[in-house]
Amino acid sequence: MKNLGFGLMRLPMQGEEVDIYELTRMVDLFLQRGFTYFDTAWGYTGGKSEKAVKTVLVDRYPRERFQLATKLPAWAGAKNAEEARAMLATSLERTGAGYFDYYLLHNLGGTRTKLFEDYGIWDFLREQKEKGIIRKLGFSFHDKADVLDGILKAHPDVDFVQLQINYADWDSPTVQSRLCYETARAHGKPIIVMEPVKGGSLANLPREAAQPMLSFAPQRSLSSWAVRFAASLEGVFMVLSGMSTLAQVEDNTSYMAGFAPLSAQELDVIRETQAALDKLDRIPCTDCRYCLKGCPKGIAIAPIFSAINTLKVFNNLEGAKRSYGFATADVTPEACIRCGQCESVCPQHIPIISELENAARLLG
């Protein structure tokens, strides 16, 4: 199994529907070049992703020809344990896959984690694994390293973890790519990487950040550096790329077909790029969370600032809105009562109230 996976979240679309013709071409090329891992989820494109998988993949290729992963989001509207557990049956029906090679509890972290416990999803999925409906059981994760450590201690039998890792967030105090990676490694868990290109941001770097890469290898795509960075990490067995065009499939498979880890010289280029990104204008939040401790409304200030920085640094509105949606799922900035507690304790002296208002205006 080659270590590039096809992420089926950002599919080619015709209006509100998946462009089946284009997706078929993309899937066929991906398989022709020797890649076999496909990743979808119960909620991707409102369920249209799983249905498209049946049309372009399951109905057209022998089941042993590919590996298929999907995910169960217990927090996505399920009112009780029965509805949450039924998501697996829905995914099986939509895809027609018969079984899933890799199955994930979707997006653990924050308040979402508790629902999987409350609904008994862990034990339910272990039972499905014993029945052969699930071959490998893991979870995807968006939170801090200490939270990841707690989950892995509570559930040491998981087969793998799926983490958000990219070189721009490697030392980010909010995303904690490095710390989460090191935590998974400490528990001996194989790692699948999601968002290696940071939602497309690292394929469209600002000029000053892109220059080290362009000078070193002008013929390479910027996204190739990001994907290879993630794939070069020890313990990573799969890197997902959310591809939405045939050109992206062609590019990704061209350099991953004969994958070689980054050399020492190439890693120096990555470090130059990281340093250039760090110098760009952004909200100087270090995620110390002093602001959150006394916030009467519990607004997720640091994750909101991380989202706005995606817009400020990379001009990636789609990625910023997606991150903002995660950060504000429980409480939006509009709940702010302008008490000023957050600003009084901020070590960076950030004008938090006005920045929250700006984030709501731009991303809300």
XYZ file of C-alpha atoms in Angstrom:
364
model
C 0.000 0.000 0.000
C 1.628 3.236 -1.151
C 1.601 6.085 1.320
C -0.569 8.612 -0.522
C -4.313 8.519 0.138
C -7.113 10.133 -1.852
C -9.102 12.420 0.464
C -12.691 12.598 -0.784
C -13.811 15.766 0.987
C -13.216 18.500 -1.610
C -14.705 16.769 -4.641
C -15.154 18.266 -8.117
C -18.673 19.656 -8.247
C -21.221 20.668 -10.868
C -23.442 23.043 -8.985
C -24.701 21.146 -5.936
C -23.847 17.702 -7.286
C -20.600 15.761 -7.501
C -19.056 15.802 -10.968
C -19.045 12.021 -11.426
C -17.340 12.128 -14.817
C -14.375 14.129 -13.507
C -14.160 12.156 -10.266
C -14.128 8.898 -12.229
C -11.151 10.113 -14.257
C -9.358 11.096 -11.074
C -10.009 7.771 -9.327
C -8.964 5.792 -12.390
C -5.667 7.664 -12.687
C -4.994 7.289 -8.968
C -5.439 3.515 -9.166
C -3.552 3.188 -12.451
C -0.509 4.734 -10.779
C -0.558 2.150 -8.020
C -2.320 4.027 -5.204
C -5.184 2.305 -3.414
C -6.263 4.185 -0.255
C -9.454 6.270 -0.267
C -10.758 8.348 2.651
C -14.306 9.656 3.028
C -16.728 10.324 5.911
C -20.396 10.072 6.816
C -20.793 13.846 6.598
C -18.594 14.810 3.658
C -20.553 16.852 1.100
C -23.750 16.050 2.989
C -23.294 12.316 2.414
C -22.720 12.753 -1.314
C -19.078 11.750 -0.963
C -19.933 8.249 0.291
C -22.533 7.843 -2.448
C -20.023 8.950 -5.066
C -17.555 6.363 -3.745
C -20.041 3.638 -4.636
C -20.506 4.971 -8.158
C -16.897 5.657 -9.112
C -15.045 3.054 -7.050
C -17.012 0.224 -5.401
C -19.263 -0.539 -8.392
C -16.350 -0.426 -10.839
C -13.469 -2.239 -9.130
C -13.038 -5.519 -7.223
C -13.265 -4.881 -3.472
C -9.771 -6.238 -2.860
C -8.381 -3.669 -5.330
C -8.560 -0.760 -2.838
C -8.714 0.222 0.832
C -11.606 2.384 1.988
C -11.841 4.495 5.125
C -14.809 6.403 6.484
C -15.808 8.027 9.766
C -18.596 8.224 12.337
C -19.336 11.716 13.751
C -21.420 11.057 16.873
C -21.643 14.821 17.433
C -23.260 15.519 14.040
C -26.916 15.672 14.946
C -27.348 12.264 16.575
C -29.900 12.629 19.371
C -29.094 9.343 21.076
C -26.863 6.257 20.951
C -29.107 4.464 18.473
C -28.887 7.296 15.945
C -25.134 7.588 16.383
C -24.568 3.869 15.889
C -26.821 3.863 12.835
C -24.284 6.054 11.046
C -22.174 2.970 10.375
C -25.085 1.206 8.699
C -25.778 4.323 6.634
C -22.159 4.454 5.462
C -22.259 0.765 4.521
C -25.451 1.311 2.536
C -24.223 4.454 0.782
C -20.872 2.988 -0.241
C -21.934 -0.613 -0.818
C -18.443 -1.511 0.393
C -19.434 -4.489 2.575
C -16.760 -3.603 5.125
C -14.345 -0.779 5.865
C -10.608 -1.322 5.880
C -10.165 1.664 8.189
C -12.948 3.131 10.318
C -12.650 6.240 12.447
C -14.411 7.984 15.267
C -14.583 11.349 13.548
C -13.016 14.524 14.922
C -12.348 13.843 18.574
C -11.494 16.882 20.672
C -13.270 19.645 22.563
C -16.790 18.840 23.692
C -17.160 16.290 20.890
C -15.147 13.560 22.593
C -17.611 12.995 25.430
C -20.459 12.015 23.097
C -18.556 8.984 21.852
C -18.325 7.795 25.453
C -21.940 8.692 26.289
C -23.260 6.800 23.262
C -21.037 3.755 23.805
C -19.458 4.143 20.386
C -16.079 2.723 21.385
C -17.531 -0.609 22.519
C -19.975 -0.691 19.608
C -17.170 -0.322 17.074
C -15.020 -2.903 18.820
C -17.918 -5.336 18.356
C -18.110 -4.450 14.658
C -14.387 -5.051 14.340
C -14.814 -8.530 15.830
C -17.498 -9.194 13.208
C -15.152 -8.146 10.408
C -17.203 -5.131 9.345
C -14.271 -2.963 10.427
C -10.719 -4.140 9.798
C -8.778 -1.337 11.552
C -10.259 1.017 14.161
C -8.920 4.498 14.903
C -9.938 8.118 15.277
C -9.268 11.510 13.772
C -8.335 14.290 16.152
C -8.423 18.094 16.423
C -7.225 19.232 19.837
C -4.164 19.537 22.059
C -1.519 16.905 22.730
C -2.516 16.435 26.364
C -6.072 15.600 25.271
C -4.719 13.112 22.731
C -2.603 11.532 25.438
C -5.677 11.093 27.636
C -7.677 9.433 24.864
C -4.867 7.029 24.000
C -4.456 6.091 27.656
C -8.194 5.433 27.936
C -8.306 3.469 24.647
C -4.901 1.830 24.161
C -6.296 -0.754 21.757
C -6.891 1.626 18.823
C -5.027 0.587 15.699
C -4.041 4.056 14.432
C -4.641 7.792 14.799
C -5.288 10.443 12.166
C -3.695 13.821 12.920
C -3.522 17.266 11.369
C 0.172 17.648 10.544
C 1.898 20.147 8.282
C 5.123 22.112 8.406
C 3.364 25.467 8.932
C 1.618 24.191 12.075
C 4.552 22.070 13.241
C 5.265 24.320 16.224
C 1.887 26.069 16.328
C 0.643 26.517 19.908
C -2.923 26.065 18.659
C -2.685 23.073 16.299
C 0.348 21.474 18.006
C 1.290 19.288 15.046
C 4.660 18.339 16.492
C 3.376 17.664 20.011
C 0.454 15.563 18.774
C 2.791 13.617 16.481
C 5.203 12.971 19.341
C 2.339 11.897 21.611
C 1.070 9.351 19.088
C 4.610 8.067 18.611
C 5.081 7.734 22.377
C 2.009 5.479 22.434
C 3.351 3.474 19.498
C 0.441 4.311 17.201
C 0.736 4.333 13.412
C -0.237 7.747 12.040
C -2.343 8.907 9.125
C -1.781 12.567 8.259
C -4.646 14.832 7.239
C -4.356 18.428 6.019
C -0.672 18.149 5.012
C -1.196 21.134 2.695
C -3.217 22.997 5.356
C -6.445 23.036 3.383
C -4.614 24.170 0.258
C -2.833 27.062 1.988
C 0.645 25.612 1.459
C 0.019 25.251 -2.272
C -0.439 29.033 -2.490
C 2.254 30.487 -0.253
C 2.983 34.201 -0.074
C 5.876 35.096 -2.378
C 8.440 35.658 0.380
C 7.642 32.287 1.982
C 7.657 30.392 -1.309
C 11.000 31.775 -2.480
C 13.286 29.209 -0.752
C 11.394 26.353 -2.393
C 11.180 28.001 -5.786
C 14.900 28.782 -5.730
C 15.844 25.233 -4.752
C 13.567 23.397 -7.196
C 11.542 25.736 -9.450
C 9.947 22.815 -11.304
C 8.305 21.329 -8.194
C 4.837 22.211 -6.972
C 4.636 23.876 -3.568
C 2.188 21.219 -2.421
C 4.776 18.504 -3.102
C 6.994 19.937 -0.364
C 4.122 19.817 2.122
C 3.039 16.270 1.304
C 6.596 14.943 1.343
C 7.311 16.672 4.661
C 4.446 14.751 6.275
C 5.306 11.482 4.519
C 8.933 11.721 5.664
C 7.997 11.555 9.352
C 8.779 8.243 11.029
C 5.648 6.333 11.963
C 3.470 7.968 9.295
C 2.080 5.262 7.022
C -0.428 7.329 5.031
C -0.724 10.977 3.955
C -4.109 12.127 2.724
C -4.496 14.743 0.049
C -7.926 16.199 -0.597
C -7.863 16.328 -4.379
C -10.500 18.105 -6.441
C -8.975 18.200 -9.930
C -7.309 15.746 -12.282
C -4.230 17.978 -12.339
C -3.849 17.582 -8.571
C -4.008 13.797 -8.904
C -1.408 13.896 -11.662
C 0.939 16.062 -9.608
C 0.591 14.190 -6.307
C 0.991 10.750 -7.822
C 3.973 11.860 -9.937
C 6.238 12.572 -6.981
C 4.764 10.026 -4.558
C 4.988 7.052 -6.931
C 8.666 6.650 -6.106
C 8.534 8.416 -2.757
C 11.828 9.474 -1.201
C 11.983 11.178 2.213
C 13.178 14.770 2.337
C 16.953 15.142 2.371
C 18.821 17.211 4.967
C 19.175 19.985 2.410
C 15.456 19.900 1.631
C 14.627 20.057 5.333
C 16.748 23.218 5.531
C 14.566 24.691 2.776
C 11.450 23.817 4.798
C 12.961 25.574 7.822
C 13.622 28.688 5.736
C 9.995 28.662 4.642
C 8.780 28.223 8.217
C 10.908 31.182 9.310
C 9.516 33.324 6.478
C 5.948 32.425 7.445
C 6.634 33.331 11.070
C 7.590 36.860 10.020
C 4.295 37.553 8.246
C 1.597 39.700 9.807
C -0.698 37.722 12.088
C -2.441 37.947 15.438
C 0.409 37.184 17.891
C -1.600 34.682 19.958
C 0.478 32.035 21.774
C -2.566 30.041 22.936
C -1.716 30.488 26.618
C -5.510 30.551 27.223
C -5.329 33.052 30.075
C -8.138 34.859 28.255
C -10.363 31.795 28.257
C -10.027 31.015 31.968
C -12.113 34.005 32.984
C -14.326 34.431 29.917
C -17.918 34.347 31.175
C -19.119 33.052 27.789
C -16.402 30.465 27.125
C -15.490 31.822 23.691
C -12.718 29.794 22.020
C -10.534 32.844 21.452
C -7.260 31.155 20.460
C -8.774 28.791 17.852
C -10.714 31.731 16.379
C -7.456 33.679 16.088
C -5.823 30.659 14.452
C -8.582 30.720 11.832
C -8.172 34.431 11.147
C -4.409 33.924 10.799
C -5.080 31.398 8.047
C -6.779 34.231 6.210
C -4.180 36.882 7.066
C -1.104 34.803 6.229
C -2.308 32.568 3.384
C -5.341 34.481 2.076
C -7.200 31.174 2.291
C -10.800 32.165 2.934
C -12.240 28.654 2.531
C -9.746 27.114 4.967
C -10.187 29.976 7.425
C -13.969 29.602 7.403
C -13.686 25.874 7.946
C -11.420 26.364 10.980
C -13.656 29.144 12.249
C -16.646 26.821 12.021
C -14.916 24.260 14.238
C -13.848 26.934 16.725
C -17.308 28.456 17.018
C -19.440 25.313 16.974
C -20.349 25.822 20.644
C -20.070 29.599 21.141
C -19.687 32.366 18.547
C -17.866 35.686 19.029
C -21.237 37.439 18.999
C -21.731 36.108 22.540
C -18.980 38.483 23.767
C -20.257 40.971 26.368
C -17.148 43.180 26.063
C -16.269 42.812 29.726
C -12.555 43.181 28.954
C -11.396 40.355 31.227
C -9.557 38.698 28.337
C -7.619 41.808 27.386
C -6.615 42.491 30.982
C -4.710 39.183 31.237
C -3.342 38.796 27.675
C 0.492 38.630 27.826
C 0.654 39.708 24.166
C -1.607 42.752 24.729
C -3.859 41.744 21.851
C -7.011 43.889 21.373
C -9.064 40.720 21.697
C -12.532 42.259 21.599
C -11.975 44.082 18.310
C -10.173 41.081 16.805
C -13.118 38.831 17.655
C -15.481 41.304 16.029
C -13.244 41.326 12.942
C -13.197 37.528 12.818
C -16.995 37.353 13.029
C -17.301 39.930 10.242
C -14.859 38.183 7.921
C -15.552 34.528 8.663
C -18.958 34.299 10.335
